[in-house]
Coordinates of C-alpha atoms in Angstrom, one line a residue:
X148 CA 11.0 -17.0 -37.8
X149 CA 9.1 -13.8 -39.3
X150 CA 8.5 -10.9 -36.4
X151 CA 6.1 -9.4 -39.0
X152 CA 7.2 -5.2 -39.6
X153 CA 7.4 -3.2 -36.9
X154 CA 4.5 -0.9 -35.6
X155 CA 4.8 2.1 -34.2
X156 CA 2.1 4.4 -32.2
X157 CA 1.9 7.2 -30.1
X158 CA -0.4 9.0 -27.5
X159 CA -0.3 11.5 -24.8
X160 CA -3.0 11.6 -22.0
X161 CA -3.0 14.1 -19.6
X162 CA -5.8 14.7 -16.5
X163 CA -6.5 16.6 -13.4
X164 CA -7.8 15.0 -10.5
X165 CA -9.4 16.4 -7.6
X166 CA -11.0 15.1 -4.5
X167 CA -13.0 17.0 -2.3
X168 CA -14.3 14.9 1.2
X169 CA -16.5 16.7 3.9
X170 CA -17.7 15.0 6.9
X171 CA -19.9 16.1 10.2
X172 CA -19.3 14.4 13.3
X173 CA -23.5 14.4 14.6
X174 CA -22.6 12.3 17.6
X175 CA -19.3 10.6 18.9
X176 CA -20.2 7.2 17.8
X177 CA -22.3 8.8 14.3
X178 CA -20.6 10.1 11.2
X179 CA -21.9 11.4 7.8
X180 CA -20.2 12.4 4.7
X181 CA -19.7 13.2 1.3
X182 CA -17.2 12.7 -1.5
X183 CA -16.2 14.3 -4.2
X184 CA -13.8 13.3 -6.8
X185 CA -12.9 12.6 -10.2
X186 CA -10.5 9.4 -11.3
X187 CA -9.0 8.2 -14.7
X188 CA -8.4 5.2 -16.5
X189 CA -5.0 6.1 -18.3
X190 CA -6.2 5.1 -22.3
X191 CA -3.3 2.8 -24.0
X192 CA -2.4 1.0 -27.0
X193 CA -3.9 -2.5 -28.8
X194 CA -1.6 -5.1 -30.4
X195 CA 0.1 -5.6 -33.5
X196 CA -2.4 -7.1 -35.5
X197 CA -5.5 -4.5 -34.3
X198 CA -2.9 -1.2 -34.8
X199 CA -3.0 -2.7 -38.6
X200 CA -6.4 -2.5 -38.9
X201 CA -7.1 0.7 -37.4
X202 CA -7.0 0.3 -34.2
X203 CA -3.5 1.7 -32.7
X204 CA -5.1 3.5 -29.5
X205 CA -7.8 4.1 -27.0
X206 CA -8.6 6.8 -25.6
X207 CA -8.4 7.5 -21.4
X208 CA -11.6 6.3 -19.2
X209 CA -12.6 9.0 -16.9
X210 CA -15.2 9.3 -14.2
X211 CA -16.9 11.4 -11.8
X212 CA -18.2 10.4 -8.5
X213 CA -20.2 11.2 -5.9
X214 CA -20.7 9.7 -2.5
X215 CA -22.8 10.2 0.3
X216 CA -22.8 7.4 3.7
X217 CA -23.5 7.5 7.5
X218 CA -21.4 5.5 9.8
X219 CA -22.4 4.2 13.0
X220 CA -21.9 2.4 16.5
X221 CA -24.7 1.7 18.7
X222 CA -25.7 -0.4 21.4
X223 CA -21.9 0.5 23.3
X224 CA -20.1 -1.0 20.1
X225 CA -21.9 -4.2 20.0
X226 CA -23.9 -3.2 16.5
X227 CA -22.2 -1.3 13.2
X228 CA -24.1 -0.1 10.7
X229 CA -22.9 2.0 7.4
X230 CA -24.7 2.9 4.6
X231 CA -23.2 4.6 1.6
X232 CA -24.9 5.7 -1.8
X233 CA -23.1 6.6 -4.7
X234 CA -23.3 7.5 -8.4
X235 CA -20.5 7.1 -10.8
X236 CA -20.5 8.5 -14.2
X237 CA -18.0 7.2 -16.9
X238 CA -17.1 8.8 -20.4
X239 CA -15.1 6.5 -22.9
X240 CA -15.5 3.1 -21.4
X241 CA -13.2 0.6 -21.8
X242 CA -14.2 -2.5 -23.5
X243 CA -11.9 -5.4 -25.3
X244 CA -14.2 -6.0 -27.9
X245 CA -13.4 -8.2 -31.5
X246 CA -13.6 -6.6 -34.7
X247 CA -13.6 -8.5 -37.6
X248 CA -11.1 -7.8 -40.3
X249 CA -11.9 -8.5 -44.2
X250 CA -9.2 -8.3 -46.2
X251 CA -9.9 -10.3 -49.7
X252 CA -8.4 -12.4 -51.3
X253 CA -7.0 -13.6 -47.3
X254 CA -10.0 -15.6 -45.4
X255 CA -11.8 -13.2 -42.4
X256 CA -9.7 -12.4 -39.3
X257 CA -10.9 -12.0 -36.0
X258 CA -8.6 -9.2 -34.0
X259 CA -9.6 -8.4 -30.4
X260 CA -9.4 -4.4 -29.3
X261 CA -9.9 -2.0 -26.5
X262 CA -12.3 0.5 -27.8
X263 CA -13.9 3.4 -25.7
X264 CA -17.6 1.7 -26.3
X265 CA -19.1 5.0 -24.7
X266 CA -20.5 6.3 -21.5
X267 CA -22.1 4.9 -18.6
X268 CA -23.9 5.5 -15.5
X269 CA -23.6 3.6 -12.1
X270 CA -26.1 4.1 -9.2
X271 CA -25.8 2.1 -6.2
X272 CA -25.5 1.6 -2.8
X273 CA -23.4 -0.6 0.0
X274 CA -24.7 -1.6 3.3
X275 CA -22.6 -3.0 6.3
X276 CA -24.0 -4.3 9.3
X277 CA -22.1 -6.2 12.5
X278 CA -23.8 -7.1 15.3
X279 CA -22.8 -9.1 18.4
X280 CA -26.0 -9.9 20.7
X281 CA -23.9 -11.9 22.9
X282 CA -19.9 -12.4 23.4
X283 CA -19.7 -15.7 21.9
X284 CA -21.6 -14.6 18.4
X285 CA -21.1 -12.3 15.8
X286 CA -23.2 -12.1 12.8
X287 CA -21.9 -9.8 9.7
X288 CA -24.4 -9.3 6.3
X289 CA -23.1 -6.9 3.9
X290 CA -25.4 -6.2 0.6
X291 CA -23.7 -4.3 -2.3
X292 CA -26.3 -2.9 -5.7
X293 CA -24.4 -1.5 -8.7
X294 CA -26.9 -0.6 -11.3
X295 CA -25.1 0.0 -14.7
X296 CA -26.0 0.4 -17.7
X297 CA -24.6 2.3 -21.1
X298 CA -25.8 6.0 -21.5
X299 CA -24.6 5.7 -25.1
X300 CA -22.6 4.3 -26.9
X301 CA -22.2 1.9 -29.9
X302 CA -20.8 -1.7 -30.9
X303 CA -19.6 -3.1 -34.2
X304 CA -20.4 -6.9 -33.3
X305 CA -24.0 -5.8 -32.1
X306 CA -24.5 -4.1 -35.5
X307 CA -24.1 -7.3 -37.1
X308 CA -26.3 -8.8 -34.3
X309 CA -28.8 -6.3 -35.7
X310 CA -27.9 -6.7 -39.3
X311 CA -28.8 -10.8 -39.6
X312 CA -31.8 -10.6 -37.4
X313 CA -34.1 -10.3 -40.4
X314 CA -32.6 -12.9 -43.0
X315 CA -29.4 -14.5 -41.0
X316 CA -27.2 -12.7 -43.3
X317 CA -24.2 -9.8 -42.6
X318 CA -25.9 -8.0 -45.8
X319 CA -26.1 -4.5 -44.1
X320 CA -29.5 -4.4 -44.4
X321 CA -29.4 -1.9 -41.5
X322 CA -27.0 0.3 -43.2
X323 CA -23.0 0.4 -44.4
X324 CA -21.2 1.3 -41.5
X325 CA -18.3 2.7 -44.0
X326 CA -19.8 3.1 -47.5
X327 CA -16.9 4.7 -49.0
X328 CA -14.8 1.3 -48.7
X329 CA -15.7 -1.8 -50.9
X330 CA -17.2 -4.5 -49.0
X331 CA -20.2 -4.5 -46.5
X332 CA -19.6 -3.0 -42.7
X333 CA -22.8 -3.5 -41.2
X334 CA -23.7 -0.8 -39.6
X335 CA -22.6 -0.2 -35.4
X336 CA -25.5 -1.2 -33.7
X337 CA -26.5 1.3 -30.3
X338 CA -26.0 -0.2 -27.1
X339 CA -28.0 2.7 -24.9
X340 CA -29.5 1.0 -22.1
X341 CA -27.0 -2.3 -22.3
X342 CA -25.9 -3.8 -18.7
X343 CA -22.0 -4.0 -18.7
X344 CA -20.4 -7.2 -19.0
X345 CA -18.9 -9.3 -16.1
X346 CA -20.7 -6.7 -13.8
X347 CA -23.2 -8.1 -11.4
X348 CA -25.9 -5.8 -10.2
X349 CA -26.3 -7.4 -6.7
X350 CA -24.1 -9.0 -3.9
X351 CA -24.8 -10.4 -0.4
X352 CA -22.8 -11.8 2.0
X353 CA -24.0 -12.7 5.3
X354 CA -21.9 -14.9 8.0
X355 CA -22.5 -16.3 11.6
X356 CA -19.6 -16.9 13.9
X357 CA -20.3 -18.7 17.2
X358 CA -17.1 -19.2 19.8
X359 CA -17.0 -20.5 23.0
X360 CA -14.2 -20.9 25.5
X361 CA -14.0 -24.3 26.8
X362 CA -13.6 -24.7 30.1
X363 CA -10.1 -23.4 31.8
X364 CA -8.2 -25.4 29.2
X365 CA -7.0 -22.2 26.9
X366 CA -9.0 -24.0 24.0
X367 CA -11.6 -22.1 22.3
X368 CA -14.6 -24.1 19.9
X369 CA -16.0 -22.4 16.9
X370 CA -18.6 -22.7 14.2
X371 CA -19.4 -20.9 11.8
X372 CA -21.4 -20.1 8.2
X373 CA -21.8 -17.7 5.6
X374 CA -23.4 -17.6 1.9
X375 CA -22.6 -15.5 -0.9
X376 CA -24.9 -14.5 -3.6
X377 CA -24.1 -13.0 -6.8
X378 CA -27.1 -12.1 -9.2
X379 CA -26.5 -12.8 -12.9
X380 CA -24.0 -11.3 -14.8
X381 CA -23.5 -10.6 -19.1
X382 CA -20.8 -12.5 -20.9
X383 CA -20.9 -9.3 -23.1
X384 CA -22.8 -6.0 -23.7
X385 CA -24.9 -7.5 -25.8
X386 CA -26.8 -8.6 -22.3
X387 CA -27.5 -12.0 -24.1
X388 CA -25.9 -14.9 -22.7
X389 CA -25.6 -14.7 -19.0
X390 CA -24.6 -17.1 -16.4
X391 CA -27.1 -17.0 -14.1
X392 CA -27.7 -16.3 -10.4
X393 CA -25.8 -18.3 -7.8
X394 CA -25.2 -19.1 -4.0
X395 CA -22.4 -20.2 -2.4
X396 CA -22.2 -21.1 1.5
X397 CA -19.6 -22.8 3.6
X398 CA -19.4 -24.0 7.1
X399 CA -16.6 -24.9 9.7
X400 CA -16.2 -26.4 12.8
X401 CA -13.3 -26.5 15.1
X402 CA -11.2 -25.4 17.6
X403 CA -7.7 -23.4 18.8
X404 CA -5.6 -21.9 21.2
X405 CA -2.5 -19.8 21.1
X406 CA -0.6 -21.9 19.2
X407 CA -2.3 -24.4 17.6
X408 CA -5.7 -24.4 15.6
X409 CA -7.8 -27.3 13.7
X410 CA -11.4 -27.3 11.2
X411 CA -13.2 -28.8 9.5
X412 CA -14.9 -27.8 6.3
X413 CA -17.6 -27.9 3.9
X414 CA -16.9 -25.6 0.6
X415 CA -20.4 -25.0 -1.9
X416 CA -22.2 -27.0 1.0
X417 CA -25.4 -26.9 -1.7
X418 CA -23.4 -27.8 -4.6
X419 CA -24.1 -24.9 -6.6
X420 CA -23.2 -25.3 -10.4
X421 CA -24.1 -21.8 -11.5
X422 CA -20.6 -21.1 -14.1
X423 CA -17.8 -18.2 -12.8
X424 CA -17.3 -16.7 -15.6
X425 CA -18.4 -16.4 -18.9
X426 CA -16.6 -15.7 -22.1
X427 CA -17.9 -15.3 -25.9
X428 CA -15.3 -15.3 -28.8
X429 CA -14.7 -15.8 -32.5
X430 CA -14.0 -19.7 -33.2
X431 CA -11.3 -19.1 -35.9
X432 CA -11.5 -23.1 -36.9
X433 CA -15.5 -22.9 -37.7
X434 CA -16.1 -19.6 -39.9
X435 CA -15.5 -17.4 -37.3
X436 CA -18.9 -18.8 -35.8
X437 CA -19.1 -17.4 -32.1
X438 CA -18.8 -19.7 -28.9
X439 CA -18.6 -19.4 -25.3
X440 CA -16.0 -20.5 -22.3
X441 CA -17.6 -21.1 -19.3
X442 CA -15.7 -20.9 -16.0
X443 CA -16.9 -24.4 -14.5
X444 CA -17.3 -23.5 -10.3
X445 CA -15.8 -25.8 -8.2
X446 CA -18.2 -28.5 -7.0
X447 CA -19.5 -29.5 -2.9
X448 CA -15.8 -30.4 -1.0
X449 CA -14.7 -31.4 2.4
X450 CA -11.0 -30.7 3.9
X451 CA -9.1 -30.4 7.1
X452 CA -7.0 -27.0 8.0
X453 CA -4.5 -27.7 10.8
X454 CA -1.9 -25.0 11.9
X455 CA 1.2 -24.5 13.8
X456 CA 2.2 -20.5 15.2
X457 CA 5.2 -20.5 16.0

């Protein structure tokens, strides 16, 4: 079959990356600190069909962060607690967005891309805390926030979301994108302000673990639960379609020794039906009309683990 011609592009990135850490030991069992550093995303290079359109490269995504936390023992080791705040900011951020291709007399082509969208600004936090009240229990909750949202930046496909708002056509009623080339390019609409994608702002996970020796036998019995809740999350920048909060909790029940160990399990124990993931895209069989995939989450289930150290 036809390979199609060959392509050919070229790019160099280069970056210096320092990371600077102080820290201040206040007590024996209390630490704070700071952090200091810069990391990079190396940039690359797009496909075939997007390097024919444009598209050959991206450029490198780079960011700057800074970090501040405490960590700490108390109560003779039986409680941890650590706190750290951060803010991270990010020039030329990565997103695999489509662009649409017209090329007349051939029908529209959809082409997907990794473009530098633009710059963006995370602010958050991440708490830790284990505490064991008693030998036999042990409760852990940790609670993550990651606040991000576009400092600038622009997107072809929400131009066109802004350019059909006031009649349902791609007229470029809000402007031609690229006036000097025939054809209409509605004009790249500004994402300032926009949530990432796939980029939940908060996360909690909290799990009690009960153990108990029994008897003299060697055998242990334990129980046990946790939940997990993710907050809503953006199939894309447009921060349109989302797929919506969700909790997840499981318990077990069982028992072990030093070889051998049993339990029983309940998986999504309240059936939650909140989707993964959430994907829009170009359906190349309808007019390009856009759709969505949905990452189904796997429904209430029961098992039995049994193991064998050898």
């Amino acid at each position: 079959g036809n390979i199609g011609a060959p392509v050919r592009a070229e790019a160099t990135f280069r970056q210096f990356l320092p990371r600077i850490t102080a820290d201040y030991q206040v007590t024996p069992n209390n630490l704070l600190y700071a952090v200091y550093a810069e990391g990079q995303k190396p940039g690359g290079f797009n496909g075939p069909a997007a390097i024919a359109v444009g598209r050959s490269t991206f450029g490198a995504e780079d960011v700057t962060s800074y970090e501040v936390g405490s960590k700490n023992t108390f109560m003779n080791g039986a409680l941890l607690v650590n706190l750290a705040l951060f803010h991270n900011q990010i020039k030329g951020y990565q997103l695999t967005q489509p662009v649409e291709v017209i090329n007349p007399p051939l029908a529209p082509q959809q082409v997907s891309a990794i473009n530098n969208a633009g710059d963006v600004r995370v602010n958050g936090l991440e708490f830790e805390m284990v505490i064991r009240p008693v030998r036999e229990l042990t409760l852990t909750a940790n609670y993550a926030l990651a606040d991000s949202r576009f400092r600038n930046g622009t997107d072809e496909n929400q131009g066109v979301l802004n350019d059909v708002a006031d009649n349902g056509l791609v007229d470029c009623s809000t402007g031609d994108q690229l006036p000097n080339i025939a054809g209409c390019q509605s004009r790249f609409g500004d994402i300032t302000g926009k949530r990432l994608p796939r980029a939940p702002v908060h996360t909690v996970f909290v799990d009690l673990d009960y153990r108990r020796d029994i008897g003299n036998s060697g055998w242990q019995a334990f129980a046990g639960i946790n939940a997990y809740l993710l907050s809503s999350s953006f199939a894309q920048v447009h921060n349109l379609a989302e797929t919506g909060d969700s909790v997840i909790s499981d318990v077990r029940l069982g028992a072990q020794n030093d070889r051998f160990r049993g339990q029983f399990y309940v998986r999504n124990l309240f059936d939650e039906d909140a989707v993964n993931q959430l994907i829009r895209y170009a359906d190349a069989n309808r007019d390009l009309r856009r759709n969505f995939i949905a990452g189904l989450r796997p429904p209430r289930r029961f098992g039995v683990i049994a193991e064998v150290r050898f």
